[in-house]
GROMACS .gro file of C-alpha atoms in nm:
model
  211
    1MET     CA    1  -0.393   8.385   4.719
    2TYR     CA    2  -0.259   8.586   5.012
    3ILE     CA    3  -0.438   8.503   5.339
    4GLY     CA    4  -0.186   8.627   5.595
    5ARG     CA    5  -0.091   8.431   5.904
    6ILE     CA    6  -0.227   8.077   5.939
    7VAL     CA    7  -0.289   7.845   6.235
    8ALA     CA    8  -0.399   7.485   6.191
    9VAL     CA    9  -0.487   7.170   6.384
   10GLY     CA   10  -0.472   6.821   6.240
   11MET     CA   11  -0.409   6.454   6.291
   12THR     CA   12  -0.148   6.241   6.120
   13LYS     CA   13  -0.257   5.929   5.937
   14ASP     CA   14  -0.140   5.725   6.237
   15ASN     CA   15  -0.365   5.920   6.478
   16ARG     CA   16  -0.121   6.171   6.631
   17VAL     CA   17  -0.249   6.524   6.676
   18CYS     CA   18  -0.062   6.837   6.575
   19ALA     CA   19  -0.081   7.215   6.585
   20MET     CA   20   0.084   7.434   6.322
   21TYR     CA   21   0.157   7.801   6.264
   22ARG     CA   22   0.279   7.982   5.955
   23VAL     CA   23   0.389   8.341   5.914
   24SER     CA   24   0.298   8.476   5.572
   25SER     CA   25   0.392   8.841   5.535
   26ARG     CA   26   0.432   9.107   5.271
   27SER     CA   27   0.538   9.386   5.508
   28PHE     CA   28   0.779   9.209   5.748
   29PRO     CA   29   0.928   8.901   5.579
   30ASN     CA   30   1.258   8.910   5.771
   31ARG     CA   31   1.147   8.686   6.057
   32GLN     CA   32   1.219   8.337   6.181
   33ALA     CA   33   1.067   8.081   6.418
   34VAL     CA   34   1.309   7.984   6.696
   35GLU     CA   35   1.267   7.702   6.948
   36ASN     CA   36   1.376   7.771   7.305
   37ASN     CA   37   1.299   7.584   7.628
   38GLY     CA   38   0.996   7.395   7.499
   39LYS     CA   39   0.831   7.681   7.314
   40ILE     CA   40   0.868   7.855   6.979
   41ALA     CA   41   0.896   8.229   6.924
   42ILE     CA   42   0.878   8.448   6.615
   43VAL     CA   43   1.171   8.692   6.614
   44PRO     CA   44   1.345   8.915   6.356
   45ARG     CA   45   1.622   8.757   6.154
   46PRO     CA   46   1.973   8.884   6.227
   47GLY     CA   47   2.009   9.235   6.087
   48ALA     CA   48   1.633   9.305   6.091
   49GLU     CA   49   1.597   9.384   6.460
   50GLY     CA   50   1.502   9.742   6.370
   51ASP     CA   51   1.168   9.615   6.240
   52LEU     CA   52   1.050   9.596   6.602
   53ALA     CA   53   1.050   9.976   6.616
   54LYS     CA   54   0.819   9.984   6.314
   55ASN     CA   55   0.568   9.728   6.439
   56PRO     CA   56   0.559   9.590   6.797
   57TYR     CA   57   0.335   9.300   6.694
   58ILE     CA   58   0.591   9.113   6.483
   59SER     CA   59   0.770   8.925   6.766
   60TYR     CA   60   0.597   8.688   7.010
   61ASN     CA   61   0.573   8.331   7.135
   62CYS     CA   62   0.376   8.148   6.867
   63LEU     CA   63   0.365   7.791   7.002
   64ARG     CA   64   0.357   7.654   7.355
   65ILE     CA   65   0.257   7.334   7.534
   66ALA     CA   66   0.027   7.302   7.838
   67GLY     CA   67  -0.004   6.939   7.947
   68GLU     CA   68  -0.192   6.752   7.676
   69TRP     CA   69  -0.251   7.070   7.474
   70ALA     CA   70  -0.046   7.237   7.201
   71ILE     CA   71  -0.133   7.604   7.150
   72ALA     CA   72  -0.041   7.799   6.835
   73THR     CA   73  -0.127   8.165   6.770
   74ASN     CA   74  -0.017   8.468   6.571
   75GLY     CA   75   0.059   8.696   6.865
   76SER     CA   76   0.111   8.763   7.233
   77GLN     CA   77  -0.220   8.593   7.315
   78THR     CA   78  -0.023   8.266   7.315
   79ASP     CA   79   0.098   8.319   7.670
   80PRO     CA   80  -0.226   8.405   7.855
   81ILE     CA   81  -0.421   8.135   7.670
   82THR     CA   82  -0.155   7.875   7.751
   83GLU     CA   83  -0.146   7.982   8.115
   84LYS     CA   84  -0.525   7.962   8.153
   85ILE     CA   85  -0.532   7.613   8.000
   86ALA     CA   86  -0.246   7.505   8.230
   87MET     CA   87  -0.450   7.625   8.528
   88GLY     CA   88  -0.738   7.398   8.425
   89MET     CA   89  -0.971   7.641   8.251
   90PRO     CA   90  -1.178   7.475   7.973
   91VAL     CA   91  -1.003   7.527   7.641
   92ARG     CA   92  -1.294   7.706   7.475
   93ASP     CA   93  -1.316   7.950   7.765
   94ALA     CA   94  -0.940   8.007   7.775
   95ILE     CA   95  -0.933   8.087   7.404
   96THR     CA   96  -1.234   8.319   7.423
   97LEU     CA   97  -1.109   8.500   7.734
   98GLY     CA   98  -0.760   8.540   7.592
   99LEU     CA   99  -0.887   8.678   7.262
  100LEU     CA  100  -1.129   8.918   7.429
  101ALA     CA  101  -0.862   9.043   7.669
  102MET     CA  102  -0.605   9.106   7.393
  103ASP     CA  103  -0.849   9.212   7.117
  104TYR     CA  104  -0.750   9.245   6.752
  105GLU     CA  105  -0.416   9.412   6.681
  106LYS     CA  106  -0.435   9.790   6.662
  107ASP     CA  107  -0.215   9.818   6.355
  108SER     CA  108  -0.300   9.977   6.022
  109LEU     CA  109  -0.485   9.664   5.908
  110ASP     CA  110  -0.674   9.585   6.232
  111THR     CA  111  -0.510   9.242   6.207
  112PRO     CA  112  -0.717   8.966   6.370
  113ARG     CA  113  -0.572   8.742   6.639
  114ILE     CA  114  -0.604   8.371   6.563
  115VAL     CA  115  -0.561   8.056   6.776
  116ALA     CA  116  -0.532   7.681   6.719
  117VAL     CA  117  -0.528   7.428   7.005
  118ALA     CA  118  -0.485   7.050   6.970
  119GLY     CA  119  -0.542   6.794   7.247
  120ARG     CA  120  -0.317   6.487   7.267
  121LYS     CA  121  -0.554   6.286   7.492
  122SER     CA  122  -0.892   6.426   7.394
  123LYS     CA  123  -0.817   6.424   7.018
  124LEU     CA  124  -0.999   6.756   6.998
  125GLY     CA  125  -0.898   7.065   6.806
  126TYR     CA  126  -1.006   7.425   6.848
  127LEU     CA  127  -0.983   7.721   6.613
  128GLY     CA  128  -1.056   8.076   6.723
  129ILE     CA  129  -1.034   8.434   6.596
  130ILE     CA  130  -1.107   8.785   6.714
  131ARG     CA  131  -1.169   9.032   6.433
  132LYS     CA  132  -1.287   9.391   6.452
  133ASP     CA  133  -1.640   9.262   6.386
  134ALA     CA  134  -1.654   8.922   6.558
  135VAL     CA  135  -1.521   8.667   6.807
  136LEU     CA  136  -1.551   8.306   6.689
  137VAL     CA  137  -1.434   7.983   6.855
  138ARG     CA  138  -1.511   7.633   6.734
  139GLU     CA  139  -1.433   7.279   6.852
  140PHE     CA  140  -1.357   6.994   6.610
  141THR     CA  141  -1.303   6.621   6.656
  142LEU     CA  142  -0.969   6.557   6.488
  143GLU     CA  143  -0.958   6.292   6.214
  144PRO     CA  144  -0.662   6.103   6.062
  145GLY     CA  145  -0.529   6.271   5.749
  146VAL     CA  146  -0.730   6.590   5.800
  147ALA     CA  147  -0.609   6.939   5.892
  148ARG     CA  148  -0.831   7.239   5.967
  149TYR     CA  149  -0.708   7.596   5.957
  150ILE     CA  150  -0.794   7.963   5.997
  151SER     CA  151  -0.609   8.271   5.876
  152THR     CA  152  -0.600   8.643   5.945
  153TYR     CA  153  -0.749   8.733   5.604
  154GLU     CA  154  -0.989   8.569   5.358
  155LYS     CA  155  -1.014   8.236   5.542
  156ASN     CA  156  -1.088   8.416   5.866
  157ALA     CA  157  -1.366   8.205   6.019
  158PRO     CA  158  -1.344   7.854   6.174
  159ALA     CA  159  -1.558   7.709   5.896
  160CYS     CA  160  -1.598   7.350   5.784
  161ASP     CA  161  -1.461   7.429   5.437
  162ASN     CA  162  -1.122   7.550   5.570
  163VAL     CA  163  -0.991   7.196   5.552
  164ASP     CA  164  -0.717   6.985   5.395
  165ASN     CA  165  -0.842   6.629   5.349
  166ALA     CA  166  -0.504   6.501   5.230
  167PHE     CA  167  -0.295   6.602   5.531
  168ASP     CA  168   0.019   6.389   5.526
  169ALA     CA  169   0.285   6.481   5.782
  170MET     CA  170   0.435   6.205   5.994
  171CYS     CA  171   0.673   6.411   6.210
  172ALA     CA  172   0.711   6.761   6.353
  173ASP     CA  173   0.956   6.865   6.081
  174CYS     CA  174   0.716   6.729   5.821
  175ALA     CA  175   0.425   6.925   5.969
  176ALA     CA  176   0.622   7.250   5.984
  177GLN     CA  177   0.711   7.204   5.617
  178TYR     CA  178   0.359   7.094   5.521
  179VAL     CA  179   0.199   7.416   5.642
  180VAL     CA  180   0.441   7.600   5.411
  181ASP     CA  181   0.400   7.410   5.086
  182GLY     CA  182   0.188   7.096   5.136
  183GLY     CA  183  -0.172   7.036   5.030
  184VAL     CA  184  -0.395   7.344   5.028
  185PHE     CA  185  -0.123   7.549   5.198
  186ALA     CA  186   0.085   7.545   4.879
  187ASP     CA  187  -0.173   7.780   4.723
  188PHE     CA  188  -0.123   8.051   4.986
  189GLU     CA  189   0.137   8.317   4.909
  190GLN     CA  190   0.432   8.481   5.087
  191PRO     CA  191   0.544   8.212   5.338
  192VAL     CA  192   0.815   8.336   5.573
  193THR     CA  193   0.858   8.083   5.856
  194SER     CA  194   0.658   7.814   6.034
  195ALA     CA  195   0.632   7.608   6.351
  196ALA     CA  196   0.467   7.280   6.446
  197ALA     CA  197   0.404   7.050   6.741
  198VAL     CA  198   0.328   6.683   6.674
  199GLU     CA  199   0.223   6.428   6.934
  200GLU     CA  200   0.483   6.174   7.043
  201ALA     CA  201   0.465   5.898   7.305
  202ASP     CA  202   0.572   6.125   7.589
  203GLY     CA  203   0.436   6.463   7.480
  204PHE     CA  204   0.489   6.687   7.177
  205LYS     CA  205   0.785   6.721   6.943
  206LEU     CA  206   0.848   7.076   6.817
  207ALA     CA  207   0.997   7.188   6.488
  208THR     CA  208   1.051   7.504   6.282
  209VAL     CA  209   1.109   7.594   5.917
  210ILE     CA  210   1.258   7.912   5.770
  211CYS     CA  211   1.151   7.980   5.412
   0.00000   0.00000   0.00000
């Protein structure tokens, strides 16, 4: 099944929270996740820079940290949402405001914008989406061995059944790989690249995977 881009929040079996993002793409597969100065960006792979002229939405910061929070999204909403959370705005409000301000992408598919936020101290996770027909944001209490996700297509609501009850990723590299081919994510087609942040003693550890 092809469900497009995916964001997810979860908790490792030893109670460490994580946020994950996966690019799945049929139109622009020549992209990679790159870590730089404590954040992760999606950029064209070498030789594919010309894709930016075809679609301005394909390059953006996809994962950032704001204090106890890890924020993962599929577009340029990452930055304003992260900045609002860093300023002390409640996470639900920051997600909702950021999604409303940016709106869904005005491409040929009216691609939704999606968000996942995980809290290292609160052990809370949030999933949000803005589609052409709806804005939805939901809070979850994170549980060991469970990951919750939302995607741009098909699985495009923060519903209770968008869940992996066998989540097993003990490090950031493991989580970035898991969202590509672990558990329920193995059933979703066209993986391109991924990113993850997993809680460590002094903050979050970041990692990327190129498929």
